[in-house]
Structures are given as structure tokens and as C-alpha cells.
Tab-separated table of C-alpha atoms and ligand atoms in Angstrom:
chain	number	residue	atom	x	y	z
X	1	VAL	CA	-17.671	12.878	-18.608
X	2	LEU	CA	-18.162	14.053	-15.026
X	3	ASP	CA	-15.603	13.081	-12.374
X	4	ARG	CA	-14.671	14.517	-8.985
X	5	SER	CA	-10.997	13.857	-9.832
X	6	ASN	CA	-9.350	15.178	-12.964
X	7	TYR	CA	-7.431	11.954	-13.492
X	8	HIS	CA	-7.969	8.306	-14.312
X	9	GLY	CA	-6.312	6.076	-11.709
X	10	PHE	CA	-4.786	2.665	-12.416
X	11	TRP	CA	-5.592	0.976	-9.099
X	12	PRO	CA	-3.800	-2.370	-9.633
X	13	LEU	CA	-0.510	-0.532	-9.009
X	14	LEU	CA	-1.768	1.457	-6.025
X	15	TYR	CA	-0.047	-0.833	-3.526
X	16	GLN	CA	3.300	0.103	-5.107
X	17	VAL	CA	2.590	3.781	-4.368
X	18	ALA	CA	1.772	2.843	-0.754
X	19	THR	CA	5.059	0.959	-0.411
X	20	ALA	CA	7.234	3.709	-1.911
X	21	GLY	CA	7.879	1.862	-5.184
X	22	LEU	CA	6.138	4.339	-7.505
X	23	GLU	CA	5.239	8.027	-7.465
X	24	PRO	CA	1.464	8.669	-7.369
X	25	GLU	CA	1.640	10.595	-10.656
X	26	SER	CA	2.996	7.585	-12.527
X	27	ILE	CA	-0.215	5.562	-12.129
X	28	ALA	CA	-2.636	8.388	-12.910
X	29	TYR	CA	-3.395	10.178	-16.157
X	30	PRO	CA	-5.367	13.405	-16.754
X	31	ILE	CA	-8.859	12.676	-18.094
X	32	ARG	CA	-8.667	15.703	-20.397
X	33	ALA	CA	-5.493	14.272	-21.977
X	34	ILE	CA	-7.202	10.905	-22.542
X	35	LEU	CA	-10.185	12.618	-24.201
X	36	ARG	CA	-8.137	15.202	-26.115
X	37	HIS	CA	-8.606	13.456	-29.444
X	38	TYR	CA	-12.409	13.280	-29.190
X	39	PRO	CA	-13.706	16.762	-30.024
X	40	ASN	CA	-17.296	15.711	-29.305
X	41	VAL	CA	-16.465	14.646	-25.721
X	42	ASP	CA	-16.399	17.171	-22.891
X	43	PHE	CA	-15.147	16.815	-19.324
X	44	GLN	CA	-16.352	18.530	-16.162
X	45	LEU	CA	-14.669	18.350	-12.765
X	46	ALA	CA	-17.788	17.742	-10.694
X	47	GLU	CA	-18.917	15.725	-7.692
X	48	VAL	CA	-22.176	13.954	-8.493
X	49	HIS	CA	-24.599	13.964	-5.555
X	50	ASN	CA	-27.675	12.318	-7.014
X	51	ILE	CA	-29.722	11.706	-10.159
X	52	ASN	CA	-33.157	13.037	-10.921
X	53	PHE	CA	-34.292	10.129	-13.092
X	54	LYS	CA	-37.714	11.625	-13.809
X	55	HIS	CA	-36.378	14.900	-15.163
X	56	LYS	CA	-33.216	13.303	-16.572
X	57	LYS	CA	-30.756	15.457	-14.670
X	58	VAL	CA	-27.459	14.728	-12.951
X	59	LEU	CA	-27.267	16.715	-9.707
X	60	THR	CA	-23.743	17.883	-8.986
X	61	ASP	CA	-21.905	20.319	-6.708
X	62	GLY	CA	-22.364	22.787	-9.585
X	63	GLU	CA	-25.149	23.131	-12.085
X	64	ALA	CA	-27.402	20.155	-12.835
X	65	VAL	CA	-26.424	18.398	-16.073
X	66	PRO	CA	-29.276	17.209	-18.340
X	67	TYR	CA	-28.979	13.941	-20.253
X	68	ASP	CA	-30.666	11.783	-22.873
X	69	TYR	CA	-28.670	8.709	-21.870
X	70	LEU	CA	-26.716	8.300	-18.644
X	71	VAL	CA	-23.916	5.900	-17.721
X	72	LEU	CA	-23.171	5.580	-14.006
X	73	ALA	CA	-19.663	4.258	-13.281
X	74	ALA	CA	-18.686	5.740	-9.915
X	75	GLY	CA	-16.744	2.644	-8.786
X	76	SER	CA	-16.448	1.416	-5.218
X	77	THR	CA	-15.172	2.326	-1.791
X	78	ASN	CA	-14.000	0.581	1.413
X	79	SER	CA	-16.639	-1.324	3.330
X	80	PHE	CA	-16.202	-1.391	7.094
X	81	PHE	CA	-19.446	-3.296	7.664
X	82	GLY	CA	-20.851	-0.455	9.752
X	83	ASN	CA	-17.983	-0.566	12.278
X	84	ASP	CA	-16.933	3.069	12.790
X	85	ASN	CA	-13.754	2.012	14.616
X	86	LEU	CA	-12.528	0.223	11.518
X	87	ALA	CA	-13.136	3.356	9.489
X	88	THR	CA	-11.312	5.513	12.047
X	89	TYR	CA	-8.346	3.340	12.985
X	90	THR	CA	-7.467	1.468	9.808
X	91	TYR	CA	-5.863	2.583	6.577
X	92	GLY	CA	-7.655	1.879	3.300
X	93	LEU	CA	-6.209	1.514	-0.182
X	94	LYS	CA	-8.817	2.724	-2.638
X	95	ASP	CA	-7.351	5.866	-4.176
X	96	LEU	CA	-4.161	7.906	-4.512
X	97	ASP	CA	-4.782	9.922	-1.340
X	98	GLU	CA	-5.154	6.745	0.715
X	99	ALA	CA	-2.015	5.241	-0.832
X	100	VAL	CA	0.069	8.321	-0.009
X	101	LYS	CA	-1.388	8.418	3.513
X	102	LEU	CA	-0.380	4.797	4.019
X	103	ARG	CA	3.114	5.426	2.642
X	104	ASN	CA	3.505	8.319	5.095
X	105	ARG	CA	2.252	6.129	7.927
X	106	ILE	CA	4.742	3.305	7.219
X	107	LEU	CA	7.688	5.683	7.022
X	108	VAL	CA	6.582	7.674	10.084
X	109	SER	CA	6.227	4.421	12.055
X	110	PHE	CA	9.859	3.574	11.352
X	111	GLU	CA	10.952	7.117	12.281
X	112	MET	CA	8.979	6.973	15.548
X	113	ALA	CA	10.280	3.486	16.345
X	114	SER	CA	13.871	4.614	15.837
X	115	ARG	CA	13.513	7.248	18.598
X	116	GLU	CA	11.291	5.210	20.947
X	117	SER	CA	12.862	3.779	24.111
X	118	ASP	CA	9.842	1.864	25.439
X	119	PRO	CA	10.174	-1.687	23.982
X	120	ALA	CA	6.409	-2.338	23.896
X	121	LYS	CA	5.663	0.917	22.052
X	122	LYS	CA	8.554	0.253	19.665
X	123	ALA	CA	7.208	-3.232	18.911
X	124	ALA	CA	3.719	-1.843	18.199
X	125	LEU	CA	5.186	0.799	15.868
X	126	LEU	CA	6.986	-1.951	13.960
X	127	THR	CA	3.941	-4.198	13.641
X	128	PHE	CA	1.919	-3.875	10.441
X	129	VAL	CA	-1.358	-5.761	10.243
X	130	ILE	CA	-3.096	-6.284	6.900
X	131	VAL	CA	-6.691	-7.465	7.169
X	132	GLY	CA	-7.863	-9.354	4.065
X	133	GLY	CA	-6.006	-12.013	2.086
X	134	GLY	CA	-7.377	-11.196	-1.365
X	135	PRO	CA	-5.110	-9.881	-4.163
X	136	THR	CA	-4.760	-6.422	-2.553
X	137	GLY	CA	-3.768	-7.842	0.860
X	138	VAL	CA	-1.372	-10.384	-0.644
X	139	GLU	CA	0.325	-7.903	-2.994
X	140	LEU	CA	0.634	-5.339	-0.221
X	141	ALA	CA	2.084	-7.883	2.224
X	142	GLY	CA	4.750	-8.956	-0.286
X	143	ALA	CA	5.685	-5.377	-1.171
X	144	PHE	CA	5.795	-4.409	2.507
X	145	SER	CA	8.143	-7.226	3.331
X	146	GLU	CA	10.469	-6.272	0.460
X	147	LEU	CA	10.433	-2.614	1.511
X	148	ILE	CA	11.435	-3.567	5.044
X	149	VAL	CA	14.002	-6.234	4.156
X	150	HIS	CA	15.690	-4.605	1.158
X	151	VAL	CA	15.378	-0.898	1.906
X	152	LEU	CA	14.423	0.165	5.426
X	153	ARG	CA	16.808	-2.312	7.049
X	154	LYS	CA	19.657	-0.390	5.395
X	155	ASP	CA	18.252	3.039	6.300
X	156	TYR	CA	17.821	2.490	10.034
X	157	HIS	CA	21.197	1.467	11.452
X	158	ASN	CA	20.199	2.061	15.073
X	159	LEU	CA	16.948	0.118	14.804
X	160	ASP	CA	16.587	-3.624	15.037
X	161	THR	CA	14.406	-3.923	11.951
X	162	MET	CA	14.332	-7.715	12.430
X	163	GLN	CA	11.684	-6.827	14.991
X	164	ALA	CA	9.359	-5.537	12.255
X	165	ARG	CA	6.378	-7.821	11.718
X	166	VAL	CA	3.948	-7.986	8.805
X	167	ILE	CA	0.841	-9.929	9.796
X	168	LEU	CA	-1.707	-10.935	7.169
X	169	ILE	CA	-5.108	-11.860	8.591
X	170	GLU	CA	-7.755	-13.663	6.543
X	171	ALA	CA	-11.141	-14.870	7.789
X	172	SER	CA	-11.557	-17.701	5.257
X	173	PRO	CA	-9.395	-20.871	5.164
X	174	ASN	CA	-7.397	-19.671	2.116
X	175	LEU	CA	-5.587	-16.686	0.687
X	176	LEU	CA	-6.609	-15.512	-2.803
X	177	ALA	CA	-10.060	-17.139	-2.617
X	178	THR	CA	-10.749	-16.787	-6.356
X	179	PHE	CA	-7.540	-18.578	-7.441
X	180	PRO	CA	-7.085	-22.336	-7.991
X	181	GLU	CA	-6.049	-24.249	-4.869
X	182	ASN	CA	-2.475	-24.975	-5.947
X	183	LEU	CA	-1.827	-21.279	-6.643
X	184	GLN	CA	-3.312	-20.336	-3.272
X	185	HIS	CA	-0.875	-22.747	-1.700
X	186	THR	CA	2.061	-21.355	-3.713
X	187	ALA	CA	1.204	-17.804	-2.669
X	188	TYR	CA	0.972	-18.884	0.974
X	189	LYS	CA	4.371	-20.609	0.865
X	190	GLN	CA	5.999	-17.674	-0.895
X	191	LEU	CA	4.693	-15.125	1.597
X	192	GLU	CA	5.700	-17.344	4.490
X	193	LYS	CA	9.212	-17.578	3.038
X	194	MET	CA	9.327	-13.778	2.983
X	195	GLY	CA	8.701	-13.715	6.737
X	196	ILE	CA	5.047	-12.695	6.650
X	197	GLU	CA	2.975	-14.078	9.503
X	198	ILE	CA	-0.242	-15.429	7.999
X	199	GLN	CA	-3.282	-16.097	10.145
X	200	LEU	CA	-6.055	-17.898	8.259
X	201	LYS	CA	-9.565	-18.602	9.591
X	202	THR	CA	-9.065	-15.544	11.771
X	203	ALA	CA	-11.579	-12.734	11.898
X	204	VAL	CA	-10.953	-9.250	13.228
X	205	ALA	CA	-13.580	-8.164	15.742
X	206	ASN	CA	-12.391	-4.631	16.345
X	207	VAL	CA	-9.562	-2.186	15.915
X	208	SER	CA	-8.859	0.656	18.306
X	209	ASN	CA	-5.910	2.964	18.711
X	210	ASN	CA	-2.872	0.644	18.354
X	211	VAL	CA	-4.756	-2.592	19.141
X	212	VAL	CA	-6.331	-5.210	16.868
X	213	THR	CA	-8.803	-7.481	18.654
X	214	LEU	CA	-9.502	-10.838	17.039
X	215	LYS	CA	-12.861	-12.640	17.235
X	216	GLY	CA	-11.358	-15.122	19.724
X	217	GLY	CA	-10.410	-12.252	22.043
X	218	GLU	CA	-6.661	-12.273	21.274
X	219	GLU	CA	-5.099	-8.817	20.925
X	220	ILE	CA	-2.275	-7.665	18.663
X	221	ALA	CA	-0.520	-4.400	19.447
X	222	ALA	CA	-0.038	-2.678	16.084
X	223	ALA	CA	0.238	0.992	15.193
X	224	THR	CA	-0.624	0.402	11.526
X	225	VAL	CA	-3.632	-1.629	10.459
X	226	ILE	CA	-4.581	-1.807	6.793
X	227	TRP	CA	-8.111	-2.706	5.787
X	228	ALA	CA	-8.237	-4.785	2.596
X	229	ALA	CA	-11.182	-6.947	3.632
X	230	GLY	CA	-14.230	-5.336	2.167
X	231	VAL	CA	-15.470	-3.189	-0.677
X	232	GLN	CA	-18.853	-1.767	-1.495
X	233	ALA	CA	-20.277	0.315	-4.320
X	234	SER	CA	-19.717	4.069	-4.340
X	235	PRO	CA	-21.949	5.964	-1.857
X	236	LEU	CA	-23.655	7.424	-4.939
X	237	ALA	CA	-25.505	4.082	-5.246
X	238	THR	CA	-27.148	4.626	-1.846
X	239	GLN	CA	-28.068	8.176	-2.811
X	240	LEU	CA	-30.191	6.861	-5.686
X	241	GLN	CA	-32.671	5.464	-3.142
X	242	ARG	CA	-33.322	2.255	-5.035
X	243	PRO	CA	-33.209	-1.361	-3.854
X	244	LEU	CA	-29.546	-2.413	-3.911
X	245	GLY	CA	-27.843	-5.776	-4.382
X	246	ARG	CA	-24.966	-7.266	-2.396
X	247	GLN	CA	-22.158	-4.838	-1.520
X	248	GLY	CA	-24.558	-1.969	-2.110
X	249	ARG	CA	-24.374	-2.392	-5.899
X	250	VAL	CA	-27.144	-1.257	-8.251
X	251	PRO	CA	-29.041	-4.148	-9.888
X	252	VAL	CA	-29.120	-3.850	-13.687
X	253	THR	CA	-30.765	-5.848	-16.471
X	254	PRO	CA	-28.548	-8.115	-18.643
X	255	THR	CA	-28.311	-5.201	-21.133
X	256	LEU	CA	-26.783	-3.137	-18.270
X	257	ASN	CA	-29.565	-0.573	-17.909
X	258	LEU	CA	-32.220	0.034	-15.265
X	259	GLU	CA	-35.528	-1.747	-15.737
X	260	ASP	CA	-37.600	1.349	-14.950
X	261	TYR	CA	-35.275	3.889	-16.625
X	262	PRO	CA	-33.819	2.087	-19.675
X	263	GLU	CA	-31.895	5.203	-20.751
X	264	VAL	CA	-29.762	4.845	-17.587
X	265	PHE	CA	-26.868	2.364	-17.663
X	266	VAL	CA	-24.842	1.308	-14.612
X	267	ILE	CA	-21.493	-0.407	-15.124
X	268	GLY	CA	-18.304	-1.517	-13.393
X	269	ASP	CA	-17.951	-1.921	-9.626
X	270	MET	CA	-21.210	-0.073	-9.055
X	271	ALA	CA	-23.366	-2.521	-11.050
X	272	TYR	CA	-24.914	-5.714	-9.728
X	273	LEU	CA	-25.482	-8.375	-12.372
X	274	GLU	CA	-25.486	-12.133	-11.934
X	275	GLY	CA	-24.168	-14.439	-14.637
X	276	TYR	CA	-20.564	-15.029	-13.619
X	277	LYS	CA	-19.606	-18.705	-12.934
X	278	ASN	CA	-22.725	-20.432	-11.615
X	279	LYS	CA	-24.876	-17.329	-11.377
X	280	GLN	CA	-22.595	-15.320	-9.112
X	281	ALA	CA	-22.445	-11.541	-9.480
X	282	TYR	CA	-19.767	-10.295	-11.842
X	283	PRO	CA	-16.723	-9.452	-9.726
X	284	MET	CA	-15.534	-5.926	-9.033
X	285	VAL	CA	-12.519	-6.106	-11.346
X	286	ALA	CA	-11.166	-3.953	-14.137
X	287	GLN	CA	-11.932	-6.369	-16.999
X	288	VAL	CA	-15.615	-6.484	-16.044
X	289	ALA	CA	-15.714	-2.667	-15.864
X	290	ILE	CA	-13.957	-2.223	-19.231
X	291	GLN	CA	-16.124	-4.792	-21.026
X	292	MET	CA	-19.317	-3.407	-19.468
X	293	GLY	CA	-18.285	0.068	-20.657
X	294	LYS	CA	-17.978	-1.196	-24.222
X	295	GLN	CA	-21.315	-3.040	-24.058
X	296	ALA	CA	-23.158	-0.032	-22.574
X	297	ALA	CA	-21.767	2.212	-25.333
X	298	ALA	CA	-22.797	-0.322	-28.015
X	299	ASN	CA	-26.274	-0.566	-26.494
X	300	ILE	CA	-26.746	3.205	-26.473
X	301	VAL	CA	-25.802	3.324	-30.163
X	302	ALA	CA	-28.147	0.373	-30.834
X	303	ASN	CA	-30.967	2.183	-29.036
X	304	ILE	CA	-30.439	5.349	-31.051
X	305	GLU	CA	-30.478	3.269	-34.229
X	306	GLN	CA	-33.592	1.466	-32.979
X	307	GLN	CA	-31.797	-1.872	-32.923
X	308	PRO	CA	-32.243	-4.443	-30.133
X	309	LEU	CA	-29.901	-4.108	-27.148
X	310	GLN	CA	-27.453	-6.953	-26.574
X	311	PRO	CA	-26.922	-8.653	-23.202
X	312	PHE	CA	-23.538	-8.352	-21.490
X	313	LYS	CA	-21.259	-11.320	-22.266
X	314	TYR	CA	-18.119	-11.498	-20.173
X	315	LYS	CA	-14.879	-12.766	-21.659
X	316	ASP	CA	-12.908	-13.847	-18.602
X	317	LYS	CA	-9.233	-13.194	-19.319
X	318	GLY	CA	-8.215	-14.640	-15.974
X	319	THR	CA	-6.574	-13.274	-12.912
X	320	MET	CA	-3.091	-12.689	-11.522
X	321	ALA	CA	-1.392	-11.398	-8.392
X	322	THR	CA	2.219	-10.558	-7.696
X	323	ILE	CA	3.850	-11.534	-4.424
X	324	GLY	CA	7.299	-10.079	-4.803
X	325	ARG	CA	10.512	-10.210	-6.762
X	326	LYS	CA	10.219	-12.988	-9.383
X	327	ALA	CA	7.136	-14.316	-7.606
X	328	ALA	CA	3.548	-14.143	-8.829
X	329	VAL	CA	0.576	-16.383	-9.482
X	330	MET	CA	-1.484	-16.361	-12.647
X	331	ASP	CA	-4.594	-18.182	-13.859
X	332	ALA	CA	-5.353	-16.889	-17.342
X	333	TYR	CA	-6.482	-18.354	-20.665
X	334	GLY	CA	-6.499	-21.791	-19.009
X	335	ILE	CA	-2.827	-21.447	-18.050
X	336	LYS	CA	-1.924	-21.707	-14.375
X	337	LEU	CA	1.519	-20.339	-13.633
X	338	SER	CA	3.608	-19.272	-10.672
X	339	GLY	CA	7.154	-17.993	-10.180
X	340	LEU	CA	9.283	-16.050	-12.650
X	341	LEU	CA	7.137	-16.564	-15.750
X	342	ALA	CA	3.973	-15.455	-13.939
X	343	TRP	CA	5.857	-12.445	-12.571
X	344	VAL	CA	7.126	-11.367	-16.022
X	345	SER	CA	3.586	-11.799	-17.424
X	346	TRP	CA	2.227	-9.687	-14.566
X	347	LEU	CA	4.754	-6.908	-15.293
X	348	PHE	CA	3.930	-7.003	-19.014
X	349	VAL	CA	0.122	-6.958	-18.598
X	350	HIS	CA	0.231	-4.085	-16.114
X	351	LEU	CA	2.487	-2.006	-18.349
X	352	VAL	CA	0.184	-2.587	-21.318
X	353	TYR	CA	-2.955	-1.503	-19.454
X	354	LEU	CA	-1.350	1.542	-17.850
X	355	ILE	CA	-2.486	4.652	-19.706
X	356	GLY	CA	0.073	7.073	-21.157
X	357	PHE	CA	3.488	6.526	-22.737
X	358	ARG	CA	5.185	8.714	-20.120
X	359	ASN	CA	3.661	6.684	-17.281
X	360	ARG	CA	4.762	3.415	-18.864
X	361	LEU	CA	8.289	4.732	-19.265
X	362	ILE	CA	8.464	6.019	-15.682
X	363	VAL	CA	7.005	2.821	-14.207
X	364	LEU	CA	9.347	0.647	-16.271
X	365	ALA	CA	12.349	2.769	-15.233
X	366	ASN	CA	11.265	2.595	-11.580
X	367	TRP	CA	10.815	-1.171	-11.724
X	368	ALA	CA	14.237	-1.630	-13.310
X	369	TYR	CA	15.812	0.691	-10.731
X	370	ASN	CA	14.099	-1.099	-7.828
X	371	TYR	CA	14.993	-4.509	-9.228
X	372	PHE	CA	18.693	-3.884	-9.800
X	373	THR	CA	19.442	-1.610	-6.823
X	374	TYR	CA	17.056	-3.161	-4.264
X	375	ASP	CA	16.103	0.444	-3.507
X	376	ARG	CA	12.878	2.476	-3.541
X	377	GLY	CA	13.136	6.076	-4.662
X	378	THR	CA	9.963	7.555	-3.205
X	379	ARG	CA	10.460	7.199	0.552
X	380	LEU	CA	9.189	10.687	1.279
X	381	ILE	CA	6.981	11.637	4.186
X	382	SER	CA	4.729	14.378	2.848
X	383	GLY	CA	2.671	16.786	4.934
X	384	ARG	CA	3.201	17.708	8.576
X	385	LYS	CA	2.632	16.008	11.922
X	386	GLY	CA	-1.093	15.656	12.494
X	387	GLU	CA	-1.729	14.802	8.841
X	388	TRP	CA	-0.210	11.301	9.105
Y	401	LIG	C1	-5.905	-1.360	-4.660
Y	401	LIG	C2	-6.708	-1.940	-5.793
Y	401	LIG	C3	-6.142	-2.922	-6.597
Y	401	LIG	C4	-6.868	-3.477	-7.648
Y	401	LIG	N1	-6.272	-4.429	-8.427
Y	401	LIG	C5	-6.950	-4.952	-9.464
Y	401	LIG	C6	-6.327	-5.896	-10.323
Y	401	LIG	O1	-5.155	-6.260	-10.141
Y	401	LIG	N2	-7.054	-6.388	-11.368
Y	401	LIG	C7	-8.341	-5.973	-11.598
Y	401	LIG	O2	-8.954	-6.430	-12.561
Y	401	LIG	N3	-8.944	-5.086	-10.809
Y	401	LIG	C8	-8.284	-4.549	-9.752
Y	401	LIG	N4	-8.903	-3.633	-8.942
Y	401	LIG	C9	-10.305	-3.285	-9.192
Y	401	LIG	C10	-10.442	-2.299	-10.324
Y	401	LIG	O3	-9.582	-1.201	-10.125
Y	401	LIG	C11	-11.895	-1.848	-10.382
Y	401	LIG	O4	-12.698	-2.983	-10.586
Y	401	LIG	C12	-12.133	-0.859	-11.513
Y	401	LIG	O5	-11.347	0.303	-11.366
Y	401	LIG	C13	-13.610	-0.475	-11.537
Y	401	LIG	O6	-13.814	0.483	-12.524
Y	401	LIG	P1	-14.979	1.530	-12.374
Y	401	LIG	O7	-14.946	2.338	-13.619
Y	401	LIG	O8	-16.227	0.838	-11.991
Y	401	LIG	O9	-14.570	2.416	-11.111
Y	401	LIG	P2	-13.270	3.289	-10.853
Y	401	LIG	O10	-12.132	2.878	-11.691
Y	401	LIG	O11	-13.076	3.277	-9.379
Y	401	LIG	O12	-13.711	4.738	-11.305
Y	401	LIG	C14	-14.705	5.446	-10.625
Y	401	LIG	C15	-14.554	6.917	-10.947
Y	401	LIG	O13	-15.699	7.598	-10.471
Y	401	LIG	C16	-15.316	8.782	-9.824
Y	401	LIG	N5	-16.350	9.082	-8.835
Y	401	LIG	C17	-16.753	8.323	-7.794
Y	401	LIG	N6	-17.771	8.894	-7.153
Y	401	LIG	C18	-18.025	10.050	-7.797
Y	401	LIG	C19	-18.981	11.098	-7.609
Y	401	LIG	N7	-19.884	11.051	-6.635
Y	401	LIG	N8	-18.937	12.146	-8.440
Y	401	LIG	C20	-18.026	12.207	-9.441
Y	401	LIG	N9	-17.124	11.249	-9.669
Y	401	LIG	C21	-17.123	10.177	-8.866
Y	401	LIG	C22	-13.950	8.466	-9.222
Y	401	LIG	O14	-13.213	9.658	-9.040
Y	401	LIG	C23	-13.353	7.563	-10.281
Y	401	LIG	O15	-12.629	8.291	-11.236
Y	401	LIG	C24	-8.196	-3.043	-7.896
Y	401	LIG	C25	-8.755	-2.037	-7.105
Y	401	LIG	C26	-8.025	-1.496	-6.062
Y	401	LIG	C27	-8.634	-0.409	-5.216
């Protein structure tokens, strides 16, 4: 196993790190600890730069690593659709570093606002724009609102925190595009009730220092803009210099390998394979990645044993998103739920999939603490001025 990080990250809880609900360490687990019980598995901390398919070598920042079979699973990254301004002036939420950076930014904005005398600058510091109304944008908006209402309002006595605005901008006519219509509506109503300003059918044209410009020309003064509107495959996919599918993903055969190099498998967010609901590409979600991982492993074993490879068959377990305290939406196993029951199911599922007993314990303790005290323990600004 080669990875540029020495940990496995559980990204569905990343937004809670960004909103000071969880420590970064509680949603990550060392890869070596996960693999400890497999004596025939080795780990190397290495950044992969490219693959030499002909000579079967993985090119890294260290020595090249030879292979008989290769599985590429380098995930995805933010997509700014070629707009450098978006990359420069918005905050992403794709890994632990970005989550901590965003947490710092939110807390610094409140600190700066509390000492700012110019009303316009103060208003911009207290305006948080989230671009993208998918699960990440919705979950972040809800958590943001709760952080402001339940926690920061109590911390900043001299600041009119009622001025703080969370604006959620979505280009399509609905939030949570992949959810059934009634759940989309429920999520909208719930967020609205929490004071979030939702702008649907609204596209962002540009973002510069402290200003969001909408396609219609309207401008919003905001010091913090979060980009949750686009993802694309890891840059490693581009490095391979092969034709790519939508979102820069690597097209694979139904058995998850490359047509011209069948010993190479590509899985998870990086892979492009159609077959999901009416021939769409399989979505970039954890269940697809996990199930593809299992199928690729089975196919490698089958190949070694000279058995036929099996095509990938996806078992859709459904989807869920949390909005806030006792509020979530869920569409799983044919059951469509919202409210308390969906929220409890969300908590349960995320605890189960989180790796490591210690992490589960810490996350559960944090959730209980946050729930009963309406507080968030990790409101620390790390680093120095210039790093935020
Ligand atoms: C904020 C957020 C929330 C999400 N919420 C949900 C959710 O609620 N439900 C859901 O199903 N899915 C969710 N997802 C999506 C889900 O996390 C991904 O679909 C899943 O992690 C994809 O798995 P993967 O193995 O393909 O990639 P990843 O889990 O991203 O793993 C890729 C690994 O490759 C490593 N890597 C990348 N490039 C290199 C390189 N060049 N060299 C060496 N190592 C490299 C990375 O360090 C990383 O460890 C969310 C994602 C994000 C970002």
C-alpha cells in the first residue's frame, strides 16, 4: 500500500472538523495500524507521480515500485472548472488540512469582526458563503449555523452575532439533487428554519478577495467562501496520459481493469464506469469505492487462479445527509425518512463505518458533549497570522 498520507481519513465527518465539532485525529486512523494484522501487507509513505504501464512500475517520490498487479485508488480533489480565482479565494473541504484551515478561517473571521469598527468590513467578515447544495454543502451549512447560534453567540458578547449570515448557493433548482423530491424539500425547510439563506438556480461566476460575483452580476461581500460545488479525479489520473471520462476519471472495463493493461485496476472516485441507474457513471461515494475494492481484489485472485473475472455489481445501500440537531434525511433500503429517526440512523451508520475503537469512543463522547452542552470543544485557531 502506497499513500502520501500515513492515515486513512473518514471524509463524511470532515465537515464536523471544519466546524469545531471534532478533532482532526478522531476521524483519521494510521494505515499501519489498520494493516498491522496482515503480515504479508507492507505500507510505504510515498507520493505516486505516474505509472510506467509497459515496465510495470509505480513511479514515486522515492524508488520506483515494481508490480504484477496494480490497483489505483487515489480518490478525488476539488474541481474549480479551470477558474484560478476559485482555487485561490475559496476554501475546499477534501482533506484534514483543508478542514483545519477552514476551521481557523471561521474562528479568525469572528475574532477580526469583533475588533472591526467599519460596518461594511464587519458584515463581510460575518458572511459565510457555501457554493454547492449537495450533501457536503448542506451538512456544512447546518453545522455552521449551529456553531454560530449555539456557541459563538455566547463567546462574543461585544459582537452582534445576529449579523452573521450563512448563504448556501446552488446552481440547480434543488438542494441534494440525488435525493427524492420530498426529502429535498424537507432539507430546504429545515435549513431555512435554521436561518440559512438559500439561493437556488444561482450560479457563481467569480470569486475575488472578499467578493462573490453571481452569474447575474449581483455581488455578495463575504470574507469566507467555501467551494463544495465540484469534484474531479485525483491529478494522478491526468498524469497517466490516457483518455479520461467525465470529471477526469479513468474509464475502466466492467471488471474494473484497463482494457489495454488488464493487470491494472482502477477503483473508487478515480474510476469511470457506467451502469448506475440508467447508465449513469457510478457516483463518487464511499460505498462504491468499498465495493469496487472488494471486487478488484476478488478479480485479482480469480486471475491468479485462472478463473474468469466478474463484472462489478453495485449494491446501493442508499444515501443520507444530516442537517443539524435531530434533523437529517435518509433514503436507504427503500425507506425514506427525515427528522429524529433519520438523524439517529445517520449517527449510528457513521459510528459503525468509522475505523478504530478509540475514534468511535472519542466521536461518541464529543457528540454527547456537544448535544447536551450545546458547546464545541475544538474552537482553536492553530498556526500564526499569514497561515489562515
Ligand atoms: C467532505 C466529504 C464528505 C463526504 N461524505 C460522504 C458521505 O457522507 N457518504 C459517502 O458515501 N461518501 C462521502 N464522501 C465521498 C467519499 O469519501 C469518497 O467517495 C471515498 O473516500 C472515495 O474513496 P477512494 O478510496 O476512491 O479515495 P479516498 O478515500 O480519497 O482515498 C484516496 C487516497 O489516496 C491517497 N493519494 C491520493 N493521491 C495520491 C498520490 N499521488 N500518491 C499517493 N497517495 C495518494 C490519499 O492520501 C488518500 O489516502 C465524502 C467526501 C468528502 C470529501
